[in-house]
Amino acid sequence: MAEALAPYRALLASRLRSQLTYRRSFVLDLAGAVGIGVLELAEVLVIFSSITVLGELDLAGALLLFAFAGIGFSLADMAVGHVDSLPTYLRSGTLDAFLLRPLPVLAQLITSDLQLRRLGRTAVAAVVLVIALTMNTIVWTPALVILAVLTPLFSAVIFAALFVCAAAVQFWLVEGGEFANAFTYGGSYAASYPTSIFSLPMRVLFTFVVPAAFTAYLPTLVLLGHAGPAWTPAVLGWFAPVAAAGIWTVALLGWRAGLRHYTGAGS
Amino acid sequence: MSALAVYAGLGWRRWSAYRTAAAAGAFTNTVFGLIKAAITMGAIGAAGGILAGYDALTGATYAWLAQALIGPVNVFTWSELAERIRSGDIAIDLARPIDPQAGYLAADLGRAAFQLVPRAAPPLMVGALVTGLALPGQVLPYLLGLVSVTLAVVVSFACRWLVNLAAFWLLDLRGVMTLYLVASNLLCGLVVPVHWFPPWLAAVAAWTPFPAMLQHPIDIIMGRAAGPDALVLLGEQVAWALGLLVVGRAVFELGARRVVVQGG
C-alpha cells in the first residue's frame, strides 16, 4: 500500500515545495484567500445588519451554516478545485501525457496542483465555526458531537465530487468551461444560505440533484433542533454520507465516460 | 480615430468567436441570479417587506440586473495586460503607432458591446419569468442607463488597467488580483446592494470608484435615481473614469521606463 502511494507522495511534495519557494507570492496568495473568505462573511453580516432571522436561522445559526459550508468548500477547492482547468489541458494536449503514465488520470490531475493558499479561506471559516459554536445553544449529545465533527469533512467530500462532475462535463464542452461553475461555485453559494428561503423546485435541485443542502444546511438544522421545511426535513441531516456516496458514484461514472469520449489532441 | 474603431471592432470579433463560452457565461450568471434573487427576496421578506427602499420585486430586479451586467462591465479580473508585461510582449504594444491605453480601452468597449445582449438577455428573461422585473415604462431611464453602462465599462477598464500595471514591479499578481476582486465585488454592489450597507461601509464605498461600476447604472436603469439624481451619478462616473484613466496613463509611463528591449 505504502509503495503504491509513493508516486503520489513524491508528486505532492514537489507541488508543495514549489509553492513555498516564493515566500512573498505565497503570503500575498494566502492573503487573497483570506480576503475571499472575509468577502463571503461580509455578505452574511451585511444582510443580517438589517434583519434578525433568515429562513429559520438567526445570525448565530447562519454563521454555523456558513462555517460548515465554507470549511467544506475550501478544503475541496484546495484538494481538487484545480480540476476545472481541465479545458486548458485538453486544448494544449497536456492530458495526453497523463494518459501515458501508469497512474489513474484523475489521481494525477488531483495531485497536479494542490493549492495550499486556499487554506486561508478555510482558516476564516474555522474561526467562524468556533465563534458560531459558542453563540448557539446546542444540547450536546454524543451523536451530535459526532455529527458536528463529521459535517465539515463530508461537506468537503460532497463538494469534491461536484468538482469532478464539473470536470467530467468539460470533455464534451471544452469551450463552455463556465457551465460547470454554476454547479460548483453556485452549489457553494446556495449551500451558505438556509435552503428554506428557496422555492420548492430550487430546494429540490440543491438537495437531491446538486446535494448542496447536505453540506451544511441540513446538519445545522439537526444541531439546532429545527424541524426543517416540507420535503426536506431535518432528519436528512444525518444522511450526508449517503449523499456523498451518491454524488461520487455519478462523478466517477461521468469521469470514466468523459475519458472514453476523449480522442486525444493529436499531439 | 479610425484605428480605435478598428480596435473596437476587433474586440467585438474576438469575443463573438466563442459562442459556447458566451452561452456558458450567461448560463452561470442566470443560475447565480436564481440564488441571489431568492436570498434578496428572503432578506427583504424577513425585514418586513421593505429593505432600504427595495420591496421583494425591486430587490429581485436588482439581483437580476447585477447578474446581467457582470459580463459586459466585467467586474471580475482581467490579466491579459499583466501577462504581456511579464512576457515582454508589451514592447510590441509600445512600438505600435497607437496609444496603448486607448487601444486596449477601445478593444474592451468592443468586447462589452458584443457581450451586452448575449450575457444580459438570458438572466433578464429568466428573471422576468421566475420573479418578474420592476422596470420603468419610460424610455429615458434606458437611454441614460446605456450611457451609464458605457461609463461603467470605462471605469471598470481603468481599474483593471491599473491593477495590471503592478506587473511592472511584481512577478506574481495572483494575490493582488484576488484582493482587488474581493474589494471591488463587495463595494460595487454585486454581493448585496450598496444601499444595504451599514453607514460606515457605505462611507467606505462612497470613496471608491466601485459603486460607479454597478450600483450607479442599476440605480439609473431602475429609475431609483431619476432626473437630477441620475445626472449626479453620471457626473460621478465621468469623474472617476477620467481620473483613473489619467492616473493609469501616468503609472504606465513610469512602468514602461523599466522595460528593456533586447536587440535581435
Coordinates of C-alpha atoms in Angstrom, one line a residue:
Chain A
M1 CA 0.0 0.0 0.0
A2 CA 2.7 2.5 1.1
E3 CA 4.6 1.6 -2.1
A4 CA 1.6 2.2 -4.3
L5 CA 1.2 5.7 -2.8
A6 CA 4.9 6.6 -3.2
P7 CA 4.5 8.3 -6.6
Y8 CA 1.6 10.5 -5.2
R9 CA 3.7 11.4 -2.2
A10 CA 6.6 12.5 -4.4
L11 CA 4.2 14.5 -6.7
L12 CA 2.5 16.2 -3.8
A13 CA 5.8 17.0 -2.0
S14 CA 7.2 18.6 -5.2
R15 CA 4.0 20.8 -5.6
L16 CA 4.1 21.9 -2.0
R17 CA 7.8 22.8 -2.2
S18 CA 7.3 24.8 -5.3
Q19 CA 4.5 26.9 -3.7
L20 CA 6.6 27.7 -0.6
T21 CA 9.7 28.7 -2.6
Y22 CA 8.5 32.2 -3.5
R23 CA 7.6 33.3 0.0
R24 CA 6.2 36.8 -0.8
S25 CA 4.0 35.5 -3.6
F26 CA 2.7 32.8 -1.2
V27 CA 1.9 35.3 1.5
L28 CA 0.0 37.5 -1.0
D29 CA -1.9 34.5 -2.3
L30 CA -2.8 33.4 1.2
A31 CA -4.0 37.0 2.0
G32 CA -6.1 36.8 -1.2
A33 CA -7.7 33.6 0.0
V34 CA -8.4 35.1 3.5
G35 CA -9.9 38.1 1.6
I36 CA -12.3 35.8 -0.3
G37 CA -13.4 34.2 3.0
V38 CA -13.9 37.6 4.5
L39 CA -15.9 38.8 1.5
E40 CA -18.3 35.9 1.8
L41 CA -18.6 36.5 5.5
A42 CA -19.3 40.2 4.9
E43 CA -22.2 39.3 2.6
V44 CA -23.8 37.4 5.5
L45 CA -23.1 40.1 8.0
V46 CA -24.4 42.9 5.8
I47 CA -27.6 41.0 5.3
F48 CA -28.0 40.4 9.0
S49 CA -27.3 44.0 9.8
S50 CA -30.8 44.8 8.7
I51 CA -32.7 41.6 9.7
T52 CA -32.7 39.1 12.6
V53 CA -33.9 35.9 11.1
L54 CA -33.4 34.5 7.5
G55 CA -35.2 31.2 6.8
E56 CA -35.5 29.8 10.3
L57 CA -31.9 30.8 11.3
D58 CA -30.8 33.8 13.4
L59 CA -27.3 35.2 12.9
A60 CA -25.7 32.5 15.2
G61 CA -27.4 29.8 13.2
A62 CA -26.5 31.4 9.9
L63 CA -22.8 31.6 10.9
L64 CA -22.8 27.9 11.9
L65 CA -24.2 27.1 8.4
F66 CA -21.7 29.5 6.8
A67 CA -18.8 27.9 8.6
F68 CA -19.7 24.3 7.7
A69 CA -20.2 25.2 4.0
G70 CA -17.0 27.3 4.0
I71 CA -14.7 24.7 5.5
G72 CA -16.1 22.0 3.3
F73 CA -15.9 24.0 0.1
S74 CA -12.4 25.5 0.7
L75 CA -11.0 22.1 1.6
A76 CA -12.5 20.6 -1.6
D77 CA -11.3 23.5 -3.6
M78 CA -7.8 23.1 -2.3
A79 CA -7.7 19.3 -2.9
V80 CA -9.5 19.1 -6.3
G81 CA -10.6 22.6 -7.3
H82 CA -7.9 22.8 -10.0
V83 CA -9.6 20.0 -12.0
D84 CA -11.6 22.8 -13.5
S85 CA -8.5 23.7 -15.5
L86 CA -9.1 20.5 -17.5
P87 CA -10.1 22.5 -20.6
T88 CA -6.7 24.1 -20.7
Y89 CA -5.1 20.6 -20.5
L90 CA -7.5 19.4 -23.3
R91 CA -6.6 22.3 -25.6
S92 CA -2.9 22.2 -25.0
G93 CA -2.7 18.4 -25.2
T94 CA -1.2 18.1 -21.7
L95 CA -3.7 15.4 -20.9
D96 CA -2.1 13.1 -23.4
A97 CA 1.0 13.0 -21.2
F98 CA -1.2 11.9 -18.2
L99 CA -2.6 9.1 -20.3
L100 CA 0.8 7.7 -20.9
R101 CA 1.8 7.4 -17.3
P102 CA 0.8 4.2 -15.3
L103 CA -1.4 6.0 -12.8
P104 CA -5.1 6.8 -13.0
V105 CA -5.6 10.1 -14.8
L106 CA -8.0 11.6 -12.2
A107 CA -5.5 10.9 -9.4
Q108 CA -2.7 12.5 -11.4
L109 CA -4.9 15.5 -12.2
I110 CA -5.8 15.9 -8.5
T111 CA -2.2 15.7 -7.3
S112 CA -1.0 18.0 -10.2
D113 CA -1.8 21.3 -8.5
L114 CA -2.8 21.1 -4.8
Q115 CA -3.1 24.8 -3.7
L116 CA -2.1 25.5 -0.1
R117 CA -3.2 29.1 -0.4
R118 CA -6.8 28.0 -0.2
L119 CA -6.2 27.2 3.4
G120 CA -6.6 30.9 4.0
R121 CA -10.3 30.6 3.2
T122 CA -10.5 27.5 5.4
A123 CA -9.0 29.5 8.3
V124 CA -11.7 32.2 8.1
A125 CA -14.4 29.6 8.1
A126 CA -12.8 27.7 11.0
V127 CA -12.7 30.9 13.1
V128 CA -16.3 31.5 12.3
L129 CA -17.1 27.9 13.3
V130 CA -15.6 28.4 16.8
I131 CA -17.5 31.7 17.2
A132 CA -20.7 30.1 16.0
L133 CA -20.4 27.1 18.3
T134 CA -20.2 29.4 21.3
M135 CA -23.0 31.7 20.1
N136 CA -25.5 28.9 19.6
T137 CA -27.2 26.9 22.5
I138 CA -26.8 23.3 21.3
V139 CA -27.9 20.5 23.6
W140 CA -24.9 18.3 23.0
T141 CA -25.3 14.5 22.9
P142 CA -22.6 12.1 21.8
A143 CA -24.4 11.7 18.4
L144 CA -24.5 15.5 17.8
V145 CA -20.8 15.8 18.6
I146 CA -20.0 13.2 16.0
L147 CA -22.3 15.0 13.6
A148 CA -20.6 18.3 14.2
V149 CA -17.1 16.8 13.6
L150 CA -18.1 14.8 10.5
T151 CA -20.2 17.6 8.8
P152 CA -17.2 19.7 7.5
L153 CA -15.5 16.5 6.3
F154 CA -18.5 15.2 4.4
S155 CA -19.1 18.7 3.2
A156 CA -15.6 18.6 1.6
V157 CA -16.3 15.2 0.2
I158 CA -19.5 16.3 -1.5
F159 CA -18.0 19.5 -2.9
A160 CA -15.0 17.5 -4.2
A161 CA -17.5 15.2 -6.1
L162 CA -19.2 18.3 -7.6
F163 CA -15.8 19.4 -8.9
V164 CA -15.2 16.0 -10.5
C165 CA -18.6 16.1 -12.1
A166 CA -17.9 19.5 -13.5
A167 CA -14.6 18.4 -14.8
A168 CA -16.2 15.3 -16.5
V169 CA -18.6 17.6 -18.4
Q170 CA -15.6 19.5 -19.8
F171 CA -14.7 16.6 -22.1
W172 CA -17.8 17.5 -24.1
L173 CA -17.9 21.2 -23.5
V174 CA -14.3 22.3 -23.9
E175 CA -15.2 26.0 -24.7
G176 CA -18.0 26.0 -22.2
G177 CA -16.0 25.5 -19.1
E178 CA -18.0 28.1 -17.2
F179 CA -21.2 26.0 -17.4
A180 CA -19.8 23.8 -14.6
N181 CA -19.1 26.8 -12.4
A182 CA -22.9 27.2 -12.0
F183 CA -22.9 23.9 -10.0
T184 CA -19.6 24.0 -8.2
Y185 CA -19.4 27.7 -7.1
G186 CA -23.2 28.0 -7.4
G187 CA -23.6 25.0 -5.2
S188 CA -21.3 26.5 -2.6
Y189 CA -23.2 29.8 -2.8
A190 CA -26.5 28.1 -2.3
A191 CA -25.1 26.0 0.5
S192 CA -24.1 29.1 2.5
Y193 CA -27.7 30.2 3.0
P194 CA -30.7 28.4 4.5
T195 CA -32.2 26.3 1.8
S196 CA -35.7 27.0 3.1
I197 CA -35.6 30.5 1.5
F198 CA -35.6 28.9 -2.0
S199 CA -38.7 28.0 -3.9
L200 CA -39.6 24.3 -3.9
P201 CA -38.0 23.4 -7.3
M202 CA -34.8 25.1 -6.4
R203 CA -34.8 23.4 -3.0
V204 CA -35.2 20.0 -4.6
L205 CA -32.4 20.9 -7.1
F206 CA -30.0 21.9 -4.4
T207 CA -30.9 19.0 -2.1
F208 CA -31.4 15.9 -4.4
V209 CA -29.7 16.8 -7.7
V210 CA -26.8 19.0 -6.5
P211 CA -26.6 17.9 -2.9
A212 CA -25.5 21.3 -1.5
A213 CA -28.1 21.2 1.3
F214 CA -26.4 18.1 2.8
T215 CA -23.1 20.0 3.2
A216 CA -24.2 22.5 5.8
Y217 CA -27.9 23.4 6.0
L218 CA -29.5 20.0 6.9
P219 CA -26.9 19.1 9.6
T220 CA -27.2 22.6 11.0
L221 CA -31.0 22.0 11.4
V222 CA -30.3 18.8 13.4
L223 CA -27.7 20.5 15.6
L224 CA -30.0 23.5 16.4
G225 CA -33.1 21.3 16.8
H226 CA -35.2 22.8 13.9
A227 CA -37.8 20.7 12.1
G228 CA -36.9 21.8 8.6
P229 CA -39.2 22.8 5.7
A230 CA -41.6 20.5 3.9
W231 CA -40.0 17.9 1.6
T232 CA -36.5 18.4 3.2
P233 CA -37.0 17.5 6.9
A234 CA -34.1 18.0 9.3
V235 CA -33.6 14.2 9.7
L236 CA -31.9 14.3 6.3
G237 CA -29.0 16.0 8.1
W238 CA -27.9 12.5 9.2
F239 CA -27.6 11.3 5.6
A240 CA -24.7 13.4 4.3
P241 CA -22.6 10.2 3.8
V242 CA -25.4 8.7 1.6
A243 CA -25.5 11.9 -0.4
A244 CA -21.7 11.8 -0.7
A245 CA -21.7 8.2 -1.9
G246 CA -24.4 9.1 -4.5
I247 CA -22.7 12.1 -5.9
W248 CA -19.3 10.3 -6.1
T249 CA -20.9 7.5 -8.0
V250 CA -22.2 10.0 -10.5
A251 CA -18.9 11.8 -10.6
L252 CA -16.8 8.7 -11.2
L253 CA -19.1 7.2 -13.8
G254 CA -19.2 10.7 -15.6
W255 CA -15.4 10.9 -15.4
R256 CA -15.0 7.4 -16.9
A257 CA -17.4 8.2 -19.7
G258 CA -15.7 11.6 -20.4
L259 CA -12.2 10.0 -20.6
R260 CA -13.6 7.3 -23.0
H261 CA -15.1 10.1 -25.1
Y262 CA -11.7 11.9 -25.3
T263 CA -9.9 11.2 -28.5
G264 CA -6.6 12.9 -28.0
A265 CA -5.3 16.3 -29.0
G266 CA -3.2 14.9 -31.8
S267 CA 0.0 15.8 -30.0
Chain B
M1 CA -9.6 57.7 -34.6
S2 CA -10.3 55.1 -37.3
A3 CA -7.6 53.0 -35.7
L4 CA -9.5 52.9 -32.5
A5 CA -12.7 51.9 -34.3
V6 CA -10.7 49.0 -35.8
Y7 CA -9.6 48.0 -32.3
A8 CA -13.2 48.2 -31.0
G9 CA -14.3 46.0 -34.0
L10 CA -11.5 43.5 -33.2
G11 CA -12.6 43.4 -29.6
W12 CA -16.1 42.6 -30.7
R13 CA -15.0 39.9 -33.2
R14 CA -12.6 38.3 -30.8
W15 CA -15.3 37.7 -28.2
S16 CA -18.0 36.8 -30.7
A17 CA -15.9 34.0 -31.9
Y18 CA -16.5 31.8 -28.8
R19 CA -20.3 31.4 -28.8
T20 CA -20.3 28.4 -26.4
A21 CA -18.2 30.4 -23.9
A22 CA -20.8 33.3 -24.1
A23 CA -23.6 30.8 -23.6
A24 CA -21.9 29.2 -20.7
G25 CA -21.2 32.5 -19.0
A26 CA -24.8 33.6 -19.4
F27 CA -26.0 30.2 -18.0
T28 CA -23.8 30.6 -14.9
N29 CA -24.9 34.2 -14.4
T30 CA -28.5 33.0 -14.6
V31 CA -28.1 30.2 -12.1
F32 CA -26.4 32.6 -9.7
G33 CA -29.2 35.1 -10.4
L34 CA -31.8 32.5 -9.2
I35 CA -29.9 32.0 -5.9
K36 CA -29.2 35.7 -5.5
A37 CA -32.8 36.7 -6.2
A38 CA -34.0 34.1 -3.6
I39 CA -31.6 35.4 -1.0
T40 CA -32.5 39.0 -1.7
M41 CA -36.3 38.3 -1.5
G42 CA -35.8 36.2 1.6
A43 CA -33.9 39.0 3.3
I44 CA -36.5 41.6 2.3
G45 CA -39.3 39.4 3.5
A46 CA -37.5 38.9 6.8
A47 CA -37.2 42.7 7.1
G48 CA -41.0 43.1 6.8
G49 CA -41.4 43.6 3.1
I50 CA -39.1 46.7 2.6
L51 CA -35.4 46.9 3.0
A52 CA -33.5 50.2 2.2
G53 CA -36.3 51.1 -0.2
Y54 CA -36.4 47.8 -2.0
D55 CA -39.5 45.6 -1.9
A56 CA -39.4 42.0 -3.0
L57 CA -39.9 42.7 -6.7
T58 CA -37.4 45.6 -6.9
G59 CA -34.9 43.6 -4.8
A60 CA -35.2 40.7 -7.2
T61 CA -34.8 43.1 -10.2
Y62 CA -31.7 44.5 -8.6
A63 CA -30.2 41.0 -8.3
W64 CA -31.1 40.1 -12.0
L65 CA -29.7 43.4 -13.3
A66 CA -26.5 42.9 -11.4
Q67 CA -26.1 39.4 -12.9
A68 CA -26.9 40.8 -16.4
L69 CA -24.2 43.4 -16.2
I70 CA -21.4 41.1 -14.8
G71 CA -20.4 40.1 -18.3
P72 CA -20.4 43.5 -20.2
V73 CA -18.9 45.5 -17.3
N74 CA -16.5 42.7 -16.3
V75 CA -16.4 43.1 -12.6
F76 CA -14.0 40.2 -12.3
T77 CA -10.3 40.1 -13.0
W78 CA -8.5 40.6 -16.3
S79 CA -4.8 39.7 -16.6
E80 CA -4.1 40.0 -20.3
L81 CA -2.0 43.2 -19.9
A82 CA -0.1 41.8 -16.9
E83 CA 0.8 38.7 -18.9
R84 CA 2.1 40.8 -21.8
I85 CA 4.2 42.9 -19.4
R86 CA 5.6 39.7 -17.8
S87 CA 6.4 38.1 -21.1
G88 CA 7.8 41.3 -22.6
D89 CA 5.2 41.4 -25.4
I90 CA 4.3 44.9 -24.1
A91 CA 7.3 46.1 -26.1
I92 CA 5.3 45.3 -29.3
D93 CA 2.4 47.4 -27.9
L94 CA 4.8 50.3 -27.3
A95 CA 6.0 50.1 -30.8
R96 CA 2.6 50.4 -32.3
P97 CA 1.5 53.8 -33.7
I98 CA -1.4 53.9 -31.3
D99 CA -1.6 54.8 -27.7
P100 CA -1.7 51.5 -25.8
Q101 CA -4.2 52.6 -23.2
A102 CA -6.6 54.0 -25.8
G103 CA -6.2 50.8 -27.9
Y104 CA -6.9 48.5 -25.0
L105 CA -9.9 50.6 -23.9
A106 CA -11.3 50.6 -27.5
A107 CA -11.0 46.8 -27.6
D108 CA -12.6 46.5 -24.2
L109 CA -15.6 48.6 -25.3
G110 CA -15.9 46.4 -28.4
R111 CA -16.0 43.3 -26.1
A112 CA -18.6 44.9 -23.8
A113 CA -20.7 45.9 -26.8
F114 CA -20.7 42.3 -28.0
Q115 CA -21.5 40.8 -24.6
L116 CA -24.3 43.2 -23.8
V117 CA -27.0 41.2 -25.4
P118 CA -25.9 37.5 -25.1
R119 CA -24.8 37.9 -21.5
A120 CA -27.5 40.2 -20.3
A121 CA -30.6 38.9 -22.1
P122 CA -30.7 35.4 -20.6
P123 CA -30.6 36.3 -16.9
L124 CA -33.2 39.1 -17.5
M125 CA -35.5 36.8 -19.4
V126 CA -35.3 34.1 -16.7
G127 CA -35.8 36.8 -14.1
A128 CA -38.9 38.1 -15.9
L129 CA -40.4 34.6 -15.9
V130 CA -39.4 33.5 -12.4
T131 CA -39.7 36.5 -10.1
G132 CA -40.9 39.3 -12.5
L133 CA -38.9 42.5 -13.1
A134 CA -39.8 46.0 -11.9
L135 CA -38.5 48.1 -14.8
P136 CA -39.6 51.7 -15.7
G137 CA -42.1 52.3 -18.5
Q138 CA -40.4 55.4 -20.0
V139 CA -37.6 55.4 -22.5
L140 CA -35.4 58.0 -20.7
P141 CA -34.0 55.7 -17.9
Y142 CA -32.9 53.2 -20.6
L143 CA -31.1 55.8 -22.6
L144 CA -29.4 57.2 -19.5
G145 CA -28.7 53.6 -18.4
L146 CA -27.0 52.9 -21.7
V147 CA -24.7 55.9 -21.2
S148 CA -24.2 54.8 -17.6
V149 CA -23.3 51.2 -18.5
T150 CA -20.8 52.5 -21.1
L151 CA -19.2 54.7 -18.4
A152 CA -19.2 51.7 -16.0
V153 CA -17.2 49.7 -18.6
V154 CA -14.7 52.6 -18.8
V155 CA -14.3 52.8 -15.0
S156 CA -14.0 49.0 -14.8
F157 CA -11.4 49.0 -17.5
A158 CA -9.4 51.9 -15.9
C159 CA -9.3 50.0 -12.6
R160 CA -8.3 46.7 -14.2
W161 CA -5.6 48.6 -16.3
L162 CA -4.1 50.0 -13.0
V163 CA -4.1 46.6 -11.3
N164 CA -2.4 45.0 -14.3
L165 CA 0.3 47.7 -14.3
A166 CA 1.5 46.2 -11.0
A167 CA 3.1 43.6 -13.2
F168 CA 5.9 46.1 -14.0
W169 CA 7.0 45.8 -10.4
L170 CA 5.8 42.4 -9.2
L171 CA 6.4 39.0 -10.7
D172 CA 3.2 37.3 -9.4
L173 CA 0.0 39.2 -9.4
R174 CA -2.5 36.5 -8.3
G175 CA -2.7 37.7 -4.7
V176 CA -3.1 41.3 -5.8
M177 CA -5.8 40.4 -8.2
T178 CA -7.7 38.3 -5.7
L179 CA -7.6 41.2 -3.2
Y180 CA -8.9 43.6 -5.9
L181 CA -11.7 41.1 -6.7
V182 CA -12.7 41.0 -3.1
A183 CA -12.8 44.8 -2.6
S184 CA -14.5 45.5 -5.9
N185 CA -17.1 42.8 -5.7
L186 CA -18.2 43.8 -2.3
L187 CA -18.1 47.6 -2.8
C188 CA -19.6 47.7 -6.3
G189 CA -22.9 46.2 -5.1
L190 CA -22.5 42.8 -6.7
V191 CA -22.8 40.9 -3.5
V192 CA -25.6 43.0 -1.9
P193 CA -26.8 46.5 -3.0
V194 CA -24.7 49.3 -1.6
H195 CA -27.8 50.8 -0.2
W196 CA -28.0 47.9 2.3
F197 CA -24.6 48.6 3.8
P198 CA -24.2 49.8 7.4
P199 CA -23.3 53.5 7.3
W200 CA -19.5 53.0 7.9
L201 CA -19.3 50.6 5.0
A202 CA -21.4 52.8 2.8
A203 CA -19.0 55.6 3.6
V204 CA -16.0 53.4 2.6
A205 CA -17.7 52.5 -0.7
A206 CA -18.5 56.2 -1.5
W207 CA -14.8 56.9 -1.5
T208 CA -14.0 54.2 -4.1
P209 CA -14.8 54.0 -7.8
F210 CA -16.5 50.6 -7.4
P211 CA -20.2 51.8 -7.0
A212 CA -19.7 53.6 -10.3
M213 CA -19.2 50.1 -11.9
L214 CA -22.5 48.5 -11.0
Q215 CA -24.7 50.3 -8.4
H216 CA -24.9 53.6 -10.3
P217 CA -26.0 52.1 -13.7
I218 CA -28.6 49.8 -11.9
D219 CA -30.0 52.8 -9.9
I220 CA -30.3 54.7 -13.2
I221 CA -31.9 51.9 -15.2
M222 CA -34.4 51.0 -12.4
G223 CA -35.4 54.7 -12.0
R224 CA -34.3 54.8 -8.4
A225 CA -32.1 57.7 -9.4
A226 CA -34.1 59.9 -11.9
G227 CA -33.7 63.5 -13.1
P228 CA -31.0 65.5 -11.3
D229 CA -30.0 62.5 -9.2
A230 CA -29.3 60.5 -12.3
L231 CA -27.2 63.4 -13.7
V232 CA -25.2 63.5 -10.4
L233 CA -24.5 59.7 -10.7
L234 CA -23.4 60.1 -14.3
G235 CA -21.2 63.0 -13.4
E236 CA -19.6 60.9 -10.7
Q237 CA -18.9 58.2 -13.2
V238 CA -17.4 60.6 -15.7
A239 CA -15.1 62.0 -12.9
W240 CA -13.9 58.5 -11.9
A241 CA -13.4 57.4 -15.5
L242 CA -11.3 60.4 -16.4
G243 CA -9.4 60.5 -13.1
L244 CA -8.5 56.8 -13.2
L245 CA -7.5 56.9 -16.9
V246 CA -5.2 59.9 -16.3
V247 CA -3.6 58.1 -13.3
G248 CA -3.4 54.9 -15.3
R249 CA -1.6 56.7 -18.1
A250 CA 1.0 58.2 -15.7
V251 CA 1.7 54.9 -14.0
F252 CA 2.0 53.2 -17.4
E253 CA 4.7 55.7 -18.4
L254 CA 6.6 55.1 -15.2
G255 CA 6.4 51.4 -15.7
A256 CA 7.3 51.5 -19.4
R257 CA 10.6 53.1 -18.5
R258 CA 11.5 49.8 -16.8
V259 CA 11.0 47.9 -20.0
V260 CA 14.3 46.8 -21.5
V261 CA 14.1 45.7 -25.1
Q262 CA 16.8 43.3 -26.2
G263 CA 18.0 43.7 -29.8
G264 CA 18.0 40.8 -32.2

